Coordinates of C-alpha atoms in Angstrom, one line a residue:
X1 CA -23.4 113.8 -57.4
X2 CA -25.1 110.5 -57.2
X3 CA -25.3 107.9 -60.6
X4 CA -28.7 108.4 -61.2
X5 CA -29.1 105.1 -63.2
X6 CA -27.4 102.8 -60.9
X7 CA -27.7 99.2 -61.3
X8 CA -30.0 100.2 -64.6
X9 CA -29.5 97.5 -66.8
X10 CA -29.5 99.1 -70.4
X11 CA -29.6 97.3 -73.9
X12 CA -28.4 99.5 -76.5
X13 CA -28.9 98.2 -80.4
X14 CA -26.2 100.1 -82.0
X15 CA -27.8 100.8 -86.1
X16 CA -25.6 100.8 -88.9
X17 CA -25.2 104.9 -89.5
X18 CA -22.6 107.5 -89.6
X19 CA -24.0 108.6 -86.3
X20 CA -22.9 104.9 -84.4
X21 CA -19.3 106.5 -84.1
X22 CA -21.1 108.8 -81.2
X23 CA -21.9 106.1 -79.4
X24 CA -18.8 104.6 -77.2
X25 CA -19.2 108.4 -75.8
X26 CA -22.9 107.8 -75.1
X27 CA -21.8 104.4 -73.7
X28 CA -19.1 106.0 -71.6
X29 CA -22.0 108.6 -70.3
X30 CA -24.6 106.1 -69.1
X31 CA -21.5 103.9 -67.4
X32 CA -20.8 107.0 -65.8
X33 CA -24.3 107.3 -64.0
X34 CA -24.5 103.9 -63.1
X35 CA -26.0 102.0 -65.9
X36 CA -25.2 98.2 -66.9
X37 CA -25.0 98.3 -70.4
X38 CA -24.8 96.1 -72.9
X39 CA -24.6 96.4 -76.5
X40 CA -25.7 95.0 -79.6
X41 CA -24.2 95.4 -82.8
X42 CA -25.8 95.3 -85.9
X43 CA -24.0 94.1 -89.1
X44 CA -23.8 97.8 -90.3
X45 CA -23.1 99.6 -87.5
X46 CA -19.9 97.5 -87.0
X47 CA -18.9 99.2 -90.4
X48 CA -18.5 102.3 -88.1
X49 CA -17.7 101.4 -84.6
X50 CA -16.0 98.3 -83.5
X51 CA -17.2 95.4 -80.8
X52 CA -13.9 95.7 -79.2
X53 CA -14.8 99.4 -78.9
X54 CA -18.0 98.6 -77.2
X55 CA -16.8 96.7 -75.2
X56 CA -13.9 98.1 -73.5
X57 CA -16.2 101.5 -72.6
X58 CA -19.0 99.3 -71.5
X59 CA -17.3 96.2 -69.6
X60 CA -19.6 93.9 -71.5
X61 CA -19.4 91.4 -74.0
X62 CA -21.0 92.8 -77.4
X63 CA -23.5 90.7 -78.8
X64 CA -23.8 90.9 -82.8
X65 CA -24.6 87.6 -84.4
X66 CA -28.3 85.8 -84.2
X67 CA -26.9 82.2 -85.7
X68 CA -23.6 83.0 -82.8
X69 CA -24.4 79.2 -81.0
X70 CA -21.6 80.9 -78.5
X71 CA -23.6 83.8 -77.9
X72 CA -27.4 82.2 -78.0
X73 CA -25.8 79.8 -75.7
X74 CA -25.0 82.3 -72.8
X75 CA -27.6 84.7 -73.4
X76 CA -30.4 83.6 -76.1
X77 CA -31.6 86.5 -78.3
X78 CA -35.1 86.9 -76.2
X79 CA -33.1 86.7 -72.9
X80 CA -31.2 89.7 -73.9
X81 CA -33.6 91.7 -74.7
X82 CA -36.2 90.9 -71.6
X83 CA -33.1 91.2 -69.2
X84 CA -33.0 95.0 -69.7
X85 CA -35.2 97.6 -67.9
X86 CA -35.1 99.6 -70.9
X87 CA -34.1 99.1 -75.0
X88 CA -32.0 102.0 -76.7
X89 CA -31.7 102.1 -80.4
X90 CA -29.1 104.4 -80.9
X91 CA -28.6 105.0 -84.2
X92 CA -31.6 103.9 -85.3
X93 CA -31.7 104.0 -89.3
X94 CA -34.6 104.4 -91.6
X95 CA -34.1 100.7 -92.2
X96 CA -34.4 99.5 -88.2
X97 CA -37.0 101.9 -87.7
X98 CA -39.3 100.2 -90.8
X99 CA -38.5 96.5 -89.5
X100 CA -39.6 97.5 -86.5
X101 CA -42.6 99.5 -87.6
X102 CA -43.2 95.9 -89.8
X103 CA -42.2 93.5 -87.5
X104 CA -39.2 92.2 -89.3
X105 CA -37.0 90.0 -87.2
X106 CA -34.3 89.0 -89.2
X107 CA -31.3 89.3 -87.9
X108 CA -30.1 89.8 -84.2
X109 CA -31.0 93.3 -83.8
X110 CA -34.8 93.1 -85.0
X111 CA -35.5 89.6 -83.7
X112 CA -34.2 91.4 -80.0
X113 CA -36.7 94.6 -80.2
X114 CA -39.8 92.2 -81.6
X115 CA -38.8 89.8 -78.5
X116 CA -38.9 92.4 -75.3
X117 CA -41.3 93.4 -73.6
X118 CA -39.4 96.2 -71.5
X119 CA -39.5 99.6 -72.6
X120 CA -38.2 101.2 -76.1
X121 CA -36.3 104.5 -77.2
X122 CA -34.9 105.3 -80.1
X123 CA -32.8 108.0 -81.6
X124 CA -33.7 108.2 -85.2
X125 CA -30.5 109.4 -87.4
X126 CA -30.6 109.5 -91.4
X127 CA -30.4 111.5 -94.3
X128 CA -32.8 115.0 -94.2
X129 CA -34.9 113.4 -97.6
X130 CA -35.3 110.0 -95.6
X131 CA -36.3 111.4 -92.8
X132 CA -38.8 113.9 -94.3
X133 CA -40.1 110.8 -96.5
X134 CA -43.4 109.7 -96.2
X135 CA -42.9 106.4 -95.4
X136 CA -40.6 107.0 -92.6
X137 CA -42.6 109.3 -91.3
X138 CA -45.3 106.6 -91.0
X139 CA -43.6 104.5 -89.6
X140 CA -42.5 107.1 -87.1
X141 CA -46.6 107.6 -86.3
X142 CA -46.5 103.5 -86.2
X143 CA -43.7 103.4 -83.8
X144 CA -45.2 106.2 -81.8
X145 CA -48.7 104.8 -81.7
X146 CA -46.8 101.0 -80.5
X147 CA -45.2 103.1 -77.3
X148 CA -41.8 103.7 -78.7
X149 CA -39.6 106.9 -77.1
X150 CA -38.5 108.7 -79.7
X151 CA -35.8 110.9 -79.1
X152 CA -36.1 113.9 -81.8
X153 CA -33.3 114.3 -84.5
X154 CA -31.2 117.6 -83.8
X155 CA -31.1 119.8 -87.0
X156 CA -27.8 120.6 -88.4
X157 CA -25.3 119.5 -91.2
X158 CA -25.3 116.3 -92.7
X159 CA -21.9 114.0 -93.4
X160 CA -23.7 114.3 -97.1
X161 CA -23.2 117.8 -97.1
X162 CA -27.0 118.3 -97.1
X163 CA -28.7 120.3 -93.8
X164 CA -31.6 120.1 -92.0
X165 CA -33.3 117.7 -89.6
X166 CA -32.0 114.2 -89.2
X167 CA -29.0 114.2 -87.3
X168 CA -29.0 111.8 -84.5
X169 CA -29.1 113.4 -81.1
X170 CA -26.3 114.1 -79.4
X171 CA -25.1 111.9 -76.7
X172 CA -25.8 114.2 -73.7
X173 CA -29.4 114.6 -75.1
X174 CA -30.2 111.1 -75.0
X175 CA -28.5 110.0 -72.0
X176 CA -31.0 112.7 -70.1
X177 CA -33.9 111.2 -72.0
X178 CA -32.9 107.5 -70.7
X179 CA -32.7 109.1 -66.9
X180 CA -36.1 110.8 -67.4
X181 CA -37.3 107.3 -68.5
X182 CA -35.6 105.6 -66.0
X183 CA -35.3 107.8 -62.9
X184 CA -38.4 107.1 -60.4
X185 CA -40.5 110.4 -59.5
X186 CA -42.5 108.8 -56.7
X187 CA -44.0 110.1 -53.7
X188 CA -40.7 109.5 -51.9
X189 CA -38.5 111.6 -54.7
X190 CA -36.1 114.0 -53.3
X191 CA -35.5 112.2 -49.7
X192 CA -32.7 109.7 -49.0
X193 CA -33.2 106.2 -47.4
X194 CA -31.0 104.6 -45.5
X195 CA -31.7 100.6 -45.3
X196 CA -29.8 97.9 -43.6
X197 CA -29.8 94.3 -44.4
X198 CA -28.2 90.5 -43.7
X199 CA -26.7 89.3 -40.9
X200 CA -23.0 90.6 -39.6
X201 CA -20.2 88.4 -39.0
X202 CA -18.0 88.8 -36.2
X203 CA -14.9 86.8 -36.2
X204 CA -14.2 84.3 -33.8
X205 CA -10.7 83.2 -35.8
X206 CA -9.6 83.4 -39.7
X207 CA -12.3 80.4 -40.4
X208 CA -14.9 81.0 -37.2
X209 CA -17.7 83.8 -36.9
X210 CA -20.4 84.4 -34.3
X211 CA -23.8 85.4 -36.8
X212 CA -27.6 85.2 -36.8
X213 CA -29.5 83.7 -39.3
X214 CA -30.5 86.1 -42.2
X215 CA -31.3 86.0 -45.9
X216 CA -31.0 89.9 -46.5
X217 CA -34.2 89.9 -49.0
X218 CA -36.6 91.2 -46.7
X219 CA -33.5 93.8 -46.6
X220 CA -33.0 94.0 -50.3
X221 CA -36.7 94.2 -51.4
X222 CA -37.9 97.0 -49.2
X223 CA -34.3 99.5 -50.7
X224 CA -35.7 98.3 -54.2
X225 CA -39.1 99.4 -53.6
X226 CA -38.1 102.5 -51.8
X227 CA -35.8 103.6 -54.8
X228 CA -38.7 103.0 -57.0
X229 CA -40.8 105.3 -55.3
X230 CA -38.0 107.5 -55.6
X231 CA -35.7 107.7 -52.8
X232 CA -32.0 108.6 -53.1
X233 CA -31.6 104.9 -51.3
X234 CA -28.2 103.7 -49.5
X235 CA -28.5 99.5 -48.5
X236 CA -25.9 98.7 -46.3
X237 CA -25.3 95.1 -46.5
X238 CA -24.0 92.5 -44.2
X239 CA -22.7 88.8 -46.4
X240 CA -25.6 88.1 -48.5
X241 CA -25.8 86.1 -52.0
X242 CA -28.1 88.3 -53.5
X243 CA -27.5 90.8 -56.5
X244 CA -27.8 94.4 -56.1
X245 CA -31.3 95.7 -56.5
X246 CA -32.1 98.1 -59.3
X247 CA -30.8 101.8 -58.6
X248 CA -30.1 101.4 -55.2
X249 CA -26.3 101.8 -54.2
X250 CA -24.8 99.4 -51.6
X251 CA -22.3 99.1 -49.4
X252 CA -21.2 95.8 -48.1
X253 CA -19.6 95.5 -44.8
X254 CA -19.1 92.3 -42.6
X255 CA -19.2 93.0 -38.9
X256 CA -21.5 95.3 -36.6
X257 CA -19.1 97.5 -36.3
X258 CA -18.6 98.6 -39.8
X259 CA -22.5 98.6 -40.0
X260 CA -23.1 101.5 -37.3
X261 CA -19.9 103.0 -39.2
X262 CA -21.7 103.3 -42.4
X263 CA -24.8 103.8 -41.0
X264 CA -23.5 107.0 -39.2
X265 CA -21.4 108.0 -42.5
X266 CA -25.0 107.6 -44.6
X267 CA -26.7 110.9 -42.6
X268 CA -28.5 112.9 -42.9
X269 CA -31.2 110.8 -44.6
X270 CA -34.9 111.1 -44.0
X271 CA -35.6 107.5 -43.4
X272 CA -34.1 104.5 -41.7
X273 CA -35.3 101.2 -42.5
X274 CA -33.2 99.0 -39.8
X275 CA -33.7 95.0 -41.2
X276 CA -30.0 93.6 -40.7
X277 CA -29.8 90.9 -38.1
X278 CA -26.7 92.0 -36.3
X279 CA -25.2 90.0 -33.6
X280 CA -25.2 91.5 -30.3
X281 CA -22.2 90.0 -29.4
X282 CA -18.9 90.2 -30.8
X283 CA -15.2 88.3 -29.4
X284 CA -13.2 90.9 -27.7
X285 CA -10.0 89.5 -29.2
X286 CA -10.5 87.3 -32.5
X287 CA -7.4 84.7 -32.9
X288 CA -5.4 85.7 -36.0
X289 CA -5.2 81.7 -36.5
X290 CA -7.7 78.9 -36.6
X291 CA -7.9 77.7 -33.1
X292 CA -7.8 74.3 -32.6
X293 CA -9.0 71.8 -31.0
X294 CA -7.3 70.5 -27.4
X295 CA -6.3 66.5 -27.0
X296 CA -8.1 67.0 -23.6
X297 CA -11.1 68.5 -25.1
X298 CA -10.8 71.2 -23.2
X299 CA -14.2 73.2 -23.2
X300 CA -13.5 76.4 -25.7
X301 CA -14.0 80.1 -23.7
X302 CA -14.7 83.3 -25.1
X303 CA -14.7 86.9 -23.9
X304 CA -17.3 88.9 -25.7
X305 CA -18.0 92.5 -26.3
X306 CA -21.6 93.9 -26.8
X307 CA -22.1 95.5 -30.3
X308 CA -23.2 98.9 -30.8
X309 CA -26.9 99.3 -31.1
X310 CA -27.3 101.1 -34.4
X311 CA -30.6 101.5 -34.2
X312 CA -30.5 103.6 -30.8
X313 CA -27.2 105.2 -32.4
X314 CA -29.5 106.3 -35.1
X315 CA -32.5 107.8 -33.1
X316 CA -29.7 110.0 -30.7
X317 CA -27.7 111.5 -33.3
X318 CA -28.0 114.8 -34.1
X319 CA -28.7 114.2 -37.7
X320 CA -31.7 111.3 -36.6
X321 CA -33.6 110.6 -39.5
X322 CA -37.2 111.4 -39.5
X323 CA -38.9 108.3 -39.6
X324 CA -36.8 104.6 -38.7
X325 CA -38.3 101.2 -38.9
X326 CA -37.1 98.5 -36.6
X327 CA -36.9 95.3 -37.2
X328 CA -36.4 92.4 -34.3
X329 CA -36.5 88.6 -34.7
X330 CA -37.8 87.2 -31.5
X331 CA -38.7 83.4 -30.2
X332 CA -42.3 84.3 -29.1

């Protein structure tokens, strides 16, 4: 099964409510399919779940404090927020939900969700009278009317003893409303895209390698764009210094060799966009040290092999994708 939020980079602002001891399990969930996440704290909700928590299920340090001079100095409090493709308050208290509602930003949590300008859900979870109160229920309409996601309390006992609606939703149920959210349904949905990007490398000695020149982003721009229009999308990657685009997986390799490998390994797939500059020559016999230089400069020789074409590879194999795109550098 493929992570269907891979490389999704996920904020969650964790409210300070019974329900915030569900959420290392929700955490855990969207790690699972891929997602970056990274967590913010509130004062109350570390009353019921700890940083430490957060942060071993999520890999991520756990933001919580808006006067933190550590944290505002690796990650200001507008950074973190603008950094994700999408904002999850989960729990989000009758409190959270009225600053933001209001426009209060005072304190890390508030001053994060009046700062973005990426995309918002919630999971509202309080008390069956709170959540049936008027005022909460306009500012649910003023959230809602602002573009917020709600995701709709279950119904169900409460940890007051009362029952009825206002139980937060379980973790299952929101992490499939943050992949509907997040999960493209383009034109290109259901098909899988192979893409290829980056030079190779092809050893010469430990230190040496024959390669073309190549950035990669031409590469790592068109797998983005075709996993946004919805494509399953596999970039294989020769030695780049770029980071991985959004919800494409990747697959790094270094020589020509290992690219026609994984190439081969990515069928079937319906499209092959071919942008790697891979050398067409490789040594037949790389040196396992650095060869050096000869006191009677001696010119260097080297036997070299031809690469495999992976393009023509691609078009004569019995699982040829439909459509591939070739790419070629040339001098005229």
């Amino acid at each position: 099964m493929s992570a269907r939020l891979l490389n999704k980079r996920i904020l969650l602002i964790v409210g300070g409510g019974i329900a915030a001891y569900k959420t290392p399990e929700l955490v855990r969930q969207l790690v699972k399919e891929g997602a970056n996440v990274q967590c913010l704290l509130s004062k109350s909700g570390s009353e019921f779940v700890t940083a430490l928590t957060l942060a071993s299920v999520s890999g991520n340090k756990v933001f919580q404090n808006l006067f933190d001079l550590t944290d505002e100095t690796e990650m200001g409090h507008i950074q973190l927020s603008r950094n994700a493709d999408l904002v999850l308050v989960a729990p989000a208290t009758a409190d959270l939900m009225a600053k933001m509602a209001q426009g209060f930003a005072n304190d890390l949590a508030s001053t994060a969700l009046l700062a973005t300008d990426k995309p918002v859900m919630i999971a509202p979870a309080m008390n069956v009278r709170m959540w049936l109160h008027d005022a909460t229920q306009r500012n649910l309409e003023t959230l809602i009317n602002d573009g917020i996601a709600i995701i709709d309390p279950n119904e169900g006992d409460m940890a007051c003893g009362e029952t009825g609606p206002g139980r937060m939703a379980e973790p299952s149920e929101i992490m499939e409303a943050v992949a509907e959210a997040l999960v493209p349904k383009g034109p290109l949905k259901g098909l899988k895209a192979l893409v290829t990007a980056g030079p190779t490398h092809e050893p010469i000695d430990p230190v040496r390698y024959i390669a073309n020149r190549s950035s990669g982003k031409q590469g790592y721009a068109i797998a983005e764009a075709m996993a946004a229009l919805g494509a399953e999308t596999l970039l294989v990657s020769g030695p780049v210094n770029l980071p991985d685009p959004s919800g494409v997986r990747v697959i790094r390799i270094e020589t020509a060799v290992e690219m026609a490998a994984a190439c081969e390994e990515a069928l079937p797939s319906q499209i092959a966009v071919m942008t790697a500059a891979v050398a067409d020559w490789r040594t037949t016999l790389p040196a396992y040290e650095k060869i050096k230089k000869q006191a009677d400069n001696t010119p260097l020789s080297l036997e070299l092999t031809e690469n495999p074409d992976i393009l023509a590879g691609l078009a004569n194999h019995t699982h040829r994708p439909d459509l591939i795109v070739g790419f070629a550098a040339e001098t005229e």
